[in-house]
CSV table of N, CA and C in Angstrom, one decimal:
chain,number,residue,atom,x,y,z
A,1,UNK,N,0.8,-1.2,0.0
A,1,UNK,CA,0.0,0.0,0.0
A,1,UNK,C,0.9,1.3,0.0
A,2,UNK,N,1.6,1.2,0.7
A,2,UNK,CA,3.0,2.4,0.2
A,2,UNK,C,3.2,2.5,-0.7
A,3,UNK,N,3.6,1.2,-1.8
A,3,UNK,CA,3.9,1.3,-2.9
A,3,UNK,C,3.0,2.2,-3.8
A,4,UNK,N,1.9,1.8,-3.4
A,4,UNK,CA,0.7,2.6,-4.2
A,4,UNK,C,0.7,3.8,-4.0
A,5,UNK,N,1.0,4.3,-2.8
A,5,UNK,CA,1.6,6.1,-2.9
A,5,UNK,C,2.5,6.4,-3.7
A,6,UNK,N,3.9,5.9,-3.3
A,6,UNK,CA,4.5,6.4,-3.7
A,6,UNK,C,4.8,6.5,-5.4
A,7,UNK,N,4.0,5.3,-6.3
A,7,UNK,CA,3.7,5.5,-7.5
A,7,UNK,C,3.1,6.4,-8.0
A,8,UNK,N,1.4,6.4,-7.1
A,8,UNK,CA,0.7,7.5,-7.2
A,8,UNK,C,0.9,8.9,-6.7
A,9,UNK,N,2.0,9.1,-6.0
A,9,UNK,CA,3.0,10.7,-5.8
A,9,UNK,C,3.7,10.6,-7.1
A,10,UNK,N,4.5,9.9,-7.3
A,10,UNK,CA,5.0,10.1,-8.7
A,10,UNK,C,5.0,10.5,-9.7
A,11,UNK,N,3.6,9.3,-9.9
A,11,UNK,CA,2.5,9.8,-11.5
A,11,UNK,C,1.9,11.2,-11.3
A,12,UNK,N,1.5,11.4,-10.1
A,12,UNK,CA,0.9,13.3,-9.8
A,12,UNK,C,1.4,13.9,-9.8
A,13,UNK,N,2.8,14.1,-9.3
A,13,UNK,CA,3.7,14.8,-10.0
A,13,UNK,C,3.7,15.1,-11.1
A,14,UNK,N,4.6,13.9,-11.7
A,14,UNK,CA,4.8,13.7,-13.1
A,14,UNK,C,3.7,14.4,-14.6
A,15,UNK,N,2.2,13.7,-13.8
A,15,UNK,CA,1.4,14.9,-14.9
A,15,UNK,C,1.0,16.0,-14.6
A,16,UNK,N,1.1,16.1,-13.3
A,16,UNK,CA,0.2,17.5,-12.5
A,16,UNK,C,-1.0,17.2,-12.0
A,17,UNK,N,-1.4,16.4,-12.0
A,17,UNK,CA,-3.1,16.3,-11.5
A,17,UNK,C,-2.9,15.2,-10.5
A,18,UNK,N,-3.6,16.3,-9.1
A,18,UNK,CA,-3.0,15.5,-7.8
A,18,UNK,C,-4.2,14.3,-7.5
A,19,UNK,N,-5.1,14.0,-8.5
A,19,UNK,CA,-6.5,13.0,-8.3
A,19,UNK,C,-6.1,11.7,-8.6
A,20,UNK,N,-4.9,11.6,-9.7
A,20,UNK,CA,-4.0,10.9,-9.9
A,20,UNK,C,-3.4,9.9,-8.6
A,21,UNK,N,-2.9,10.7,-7.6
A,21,UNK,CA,-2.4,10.3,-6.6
A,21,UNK,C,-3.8,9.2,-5.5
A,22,UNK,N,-4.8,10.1,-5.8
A,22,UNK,CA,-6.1,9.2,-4.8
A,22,UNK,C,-6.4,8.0,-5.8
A,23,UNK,N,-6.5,7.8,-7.2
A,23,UNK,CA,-6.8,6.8,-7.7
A,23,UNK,C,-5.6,5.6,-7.4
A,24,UNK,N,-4.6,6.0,-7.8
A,24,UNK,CA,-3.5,4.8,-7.6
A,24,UNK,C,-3.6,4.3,-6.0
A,25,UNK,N,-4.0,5.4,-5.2
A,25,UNK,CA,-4.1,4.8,-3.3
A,25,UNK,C,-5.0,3.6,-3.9
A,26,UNK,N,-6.6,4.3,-4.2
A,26,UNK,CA,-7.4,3.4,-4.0
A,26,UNK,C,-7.9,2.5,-4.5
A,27,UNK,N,-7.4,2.3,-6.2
A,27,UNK,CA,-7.3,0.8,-6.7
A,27,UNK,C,-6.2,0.3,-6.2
A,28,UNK,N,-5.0,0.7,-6.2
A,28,UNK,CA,-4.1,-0.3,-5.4
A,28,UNK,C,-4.5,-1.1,-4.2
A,29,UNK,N,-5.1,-0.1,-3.0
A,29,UNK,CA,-5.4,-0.8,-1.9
A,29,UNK,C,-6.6,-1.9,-2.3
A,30,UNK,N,-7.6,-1.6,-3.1
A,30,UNK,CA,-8.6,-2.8,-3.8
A,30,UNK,C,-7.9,-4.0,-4.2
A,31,UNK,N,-6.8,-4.0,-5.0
A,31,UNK,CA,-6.2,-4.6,-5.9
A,31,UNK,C,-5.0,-6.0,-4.7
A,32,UNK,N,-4.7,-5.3,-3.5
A,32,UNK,CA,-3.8,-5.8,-3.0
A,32,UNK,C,-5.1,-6.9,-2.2
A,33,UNK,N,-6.1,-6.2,-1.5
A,33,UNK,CA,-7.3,-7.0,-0.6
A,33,UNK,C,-7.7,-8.3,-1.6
A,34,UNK,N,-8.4,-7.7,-2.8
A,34,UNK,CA,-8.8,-8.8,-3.4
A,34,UNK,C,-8.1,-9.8,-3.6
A,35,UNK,N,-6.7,-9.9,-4.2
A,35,UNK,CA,-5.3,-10.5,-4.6
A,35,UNK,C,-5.3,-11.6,-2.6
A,36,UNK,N,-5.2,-10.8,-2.0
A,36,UNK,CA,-4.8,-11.3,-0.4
A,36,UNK,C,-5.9,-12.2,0.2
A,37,UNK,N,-7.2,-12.2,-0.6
A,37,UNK,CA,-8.5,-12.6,0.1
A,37,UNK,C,-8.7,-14.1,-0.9
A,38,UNK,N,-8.0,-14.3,-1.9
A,38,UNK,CA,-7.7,-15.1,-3.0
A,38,UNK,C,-6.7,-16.1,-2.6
A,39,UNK,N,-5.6,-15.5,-2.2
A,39,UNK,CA,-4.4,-16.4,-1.5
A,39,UNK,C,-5.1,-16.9,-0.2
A,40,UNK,N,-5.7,-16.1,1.0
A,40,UNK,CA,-6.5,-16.6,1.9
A,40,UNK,C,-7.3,-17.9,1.9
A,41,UNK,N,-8.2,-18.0,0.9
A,41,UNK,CA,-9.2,-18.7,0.8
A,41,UNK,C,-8.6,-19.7,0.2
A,42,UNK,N,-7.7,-20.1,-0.9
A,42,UNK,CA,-6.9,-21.2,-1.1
A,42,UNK,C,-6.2,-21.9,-0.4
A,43,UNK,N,-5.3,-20.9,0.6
A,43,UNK,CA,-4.7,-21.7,1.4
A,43,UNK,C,-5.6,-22.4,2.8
A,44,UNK,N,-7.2,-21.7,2.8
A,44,UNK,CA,-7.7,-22.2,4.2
A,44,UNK,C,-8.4,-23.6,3.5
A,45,UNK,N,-8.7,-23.8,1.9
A,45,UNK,CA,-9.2,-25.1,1.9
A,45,UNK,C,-9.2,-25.8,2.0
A,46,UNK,N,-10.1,-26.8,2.9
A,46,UNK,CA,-9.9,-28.0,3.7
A,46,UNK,C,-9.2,-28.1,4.9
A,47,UNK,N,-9.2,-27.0,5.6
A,47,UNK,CA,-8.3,-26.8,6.9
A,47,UNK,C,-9.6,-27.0,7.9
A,48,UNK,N,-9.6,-27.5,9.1
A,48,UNK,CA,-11.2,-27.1,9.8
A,48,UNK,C,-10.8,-25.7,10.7
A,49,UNK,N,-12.4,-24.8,11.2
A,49,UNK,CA,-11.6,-23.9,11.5
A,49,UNK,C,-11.4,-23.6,12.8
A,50,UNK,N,-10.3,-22.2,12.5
A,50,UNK,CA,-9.7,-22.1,13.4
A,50,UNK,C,-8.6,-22.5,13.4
A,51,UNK,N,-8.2,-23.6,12.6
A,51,UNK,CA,-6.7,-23.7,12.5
A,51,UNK,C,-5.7,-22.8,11.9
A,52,UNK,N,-6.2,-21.8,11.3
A,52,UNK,CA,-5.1,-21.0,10.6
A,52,UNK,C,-4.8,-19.8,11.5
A,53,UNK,N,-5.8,-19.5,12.6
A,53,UNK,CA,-5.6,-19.1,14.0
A,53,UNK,C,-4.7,-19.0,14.7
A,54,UNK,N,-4.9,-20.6,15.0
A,54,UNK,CA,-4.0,-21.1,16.2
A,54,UNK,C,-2.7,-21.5,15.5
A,55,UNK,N,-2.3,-21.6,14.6
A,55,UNK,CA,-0.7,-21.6,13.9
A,55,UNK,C,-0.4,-20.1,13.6
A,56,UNK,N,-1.3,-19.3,13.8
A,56,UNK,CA,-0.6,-17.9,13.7
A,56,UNK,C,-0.4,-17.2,15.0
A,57,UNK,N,-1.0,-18.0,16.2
A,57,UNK,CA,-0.7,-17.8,17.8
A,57,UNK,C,0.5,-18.7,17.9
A,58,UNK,N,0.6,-19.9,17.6
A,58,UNK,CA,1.8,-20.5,17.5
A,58,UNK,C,3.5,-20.0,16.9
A,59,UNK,N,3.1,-19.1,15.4
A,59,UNK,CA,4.0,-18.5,15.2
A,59,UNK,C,4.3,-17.3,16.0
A,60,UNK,N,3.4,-16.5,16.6
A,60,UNK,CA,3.6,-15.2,17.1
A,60,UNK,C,4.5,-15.5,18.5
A,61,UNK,N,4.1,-16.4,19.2
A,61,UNK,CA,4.6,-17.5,20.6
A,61,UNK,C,6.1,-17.5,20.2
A,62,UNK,N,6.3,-18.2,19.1
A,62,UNK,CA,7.5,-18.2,19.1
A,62,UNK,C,8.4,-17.3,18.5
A,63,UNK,N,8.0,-16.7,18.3
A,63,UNK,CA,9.2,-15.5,17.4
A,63,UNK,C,8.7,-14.7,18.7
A,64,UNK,N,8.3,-14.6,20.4
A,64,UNK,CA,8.1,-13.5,21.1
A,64,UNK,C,7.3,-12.4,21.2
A,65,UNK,N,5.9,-12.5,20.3
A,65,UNK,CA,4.9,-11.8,20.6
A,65,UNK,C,3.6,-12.3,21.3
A,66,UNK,N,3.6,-11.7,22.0
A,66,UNK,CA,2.3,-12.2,22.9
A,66,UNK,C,2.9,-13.2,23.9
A,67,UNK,N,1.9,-13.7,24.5
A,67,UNK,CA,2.0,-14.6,25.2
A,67,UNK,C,1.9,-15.7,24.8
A,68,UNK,N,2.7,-17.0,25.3
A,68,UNK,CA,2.3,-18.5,24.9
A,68,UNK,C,1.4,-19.0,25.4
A,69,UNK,N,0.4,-19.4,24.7
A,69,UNK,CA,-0.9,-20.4,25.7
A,69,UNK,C,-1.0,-21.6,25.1
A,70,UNK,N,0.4,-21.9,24.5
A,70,UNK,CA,0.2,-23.3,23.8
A,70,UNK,C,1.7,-23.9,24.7
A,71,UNK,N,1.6,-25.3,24.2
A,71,UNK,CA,3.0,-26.1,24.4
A,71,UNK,C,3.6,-25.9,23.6
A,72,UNK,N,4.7,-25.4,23.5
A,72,UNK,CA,5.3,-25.6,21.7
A,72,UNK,C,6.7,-25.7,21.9
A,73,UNK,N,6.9,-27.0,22.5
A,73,UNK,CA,8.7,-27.5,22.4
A,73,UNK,C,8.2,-29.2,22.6
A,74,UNK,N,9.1,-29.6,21.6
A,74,UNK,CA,9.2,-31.1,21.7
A,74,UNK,C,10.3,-31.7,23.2
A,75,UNK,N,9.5,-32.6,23.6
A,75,UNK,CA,10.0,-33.2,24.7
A,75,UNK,C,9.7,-34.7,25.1
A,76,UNK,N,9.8,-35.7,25.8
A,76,UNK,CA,9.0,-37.1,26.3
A,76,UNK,C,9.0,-36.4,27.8
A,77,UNK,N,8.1,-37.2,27.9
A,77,UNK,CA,8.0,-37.3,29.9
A,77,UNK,C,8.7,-38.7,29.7
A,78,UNK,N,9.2,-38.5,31.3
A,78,UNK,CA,10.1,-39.2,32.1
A,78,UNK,C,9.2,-39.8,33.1
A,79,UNK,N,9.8,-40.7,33.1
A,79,UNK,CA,9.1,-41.2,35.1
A,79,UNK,C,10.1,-41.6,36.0
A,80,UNK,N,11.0,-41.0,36.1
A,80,UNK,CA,11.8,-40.9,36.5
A,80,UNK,C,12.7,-42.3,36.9
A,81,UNK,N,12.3,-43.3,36.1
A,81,UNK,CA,12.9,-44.6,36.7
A,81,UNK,C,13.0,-45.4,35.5
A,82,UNK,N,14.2,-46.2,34.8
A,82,UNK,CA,14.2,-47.0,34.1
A,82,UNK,C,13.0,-47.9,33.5
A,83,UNK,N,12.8,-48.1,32.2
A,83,UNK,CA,11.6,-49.2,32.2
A,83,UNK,C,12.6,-51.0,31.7
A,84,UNK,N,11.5,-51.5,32.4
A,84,UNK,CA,12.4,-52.9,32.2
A,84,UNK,C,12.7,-53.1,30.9
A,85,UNK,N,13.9,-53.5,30.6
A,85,UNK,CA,14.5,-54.2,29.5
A,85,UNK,C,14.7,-52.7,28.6
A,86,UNK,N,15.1,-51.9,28.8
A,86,UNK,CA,15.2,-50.3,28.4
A,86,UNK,C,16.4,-49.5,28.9
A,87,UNK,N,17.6,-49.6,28.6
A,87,UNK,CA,18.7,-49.1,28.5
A,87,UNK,C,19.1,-47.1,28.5
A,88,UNK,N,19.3,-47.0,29.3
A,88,UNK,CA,19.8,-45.1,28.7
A,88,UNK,C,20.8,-44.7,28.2
């Protein structure tokens, strides 16, 4: 969406007509939603929902935004005592 300014400052410039500058904002910003709402809906097919949610809480968890309200490190439990015929 910047980019869409800064094209559309350019082109207004460029011819002199600053209306120039509002059309490139606002088919651009159309143009990026519709294009983003298309990749959206492809990639949620066949997902059940809410999953695409909770892997974007999962990513945020880990790269340090927000809070973690998930488990998200691989580990075994222990029980603290050998199991028969099971070696460490």
């Amino acid at each position: 969406m910047v980019a869409n300014l800064i094209v559309g400052g350019v082109a207004a410039f460029a011819i002199g007509i600053w209306q120039v500058l509002l059309g490139f904002v606002v088919v651009g910003t159309l143009a990026v939603v519709w294009r983003t709402s298309i990749w959206l809906a492809s990639t949620k097919r066949g997902k059940p929902d809410g999953f695409h949610i909770q892997r974007m809480r999962l990513w945020a968890a880990r790269k340090g935004f927000g809070s973690a309200q998930f488990i998200s490190h691989d580990s075994a439990w222990e029980l603290g005592r050998p199991m028969p015929g099971r070696k460490r």
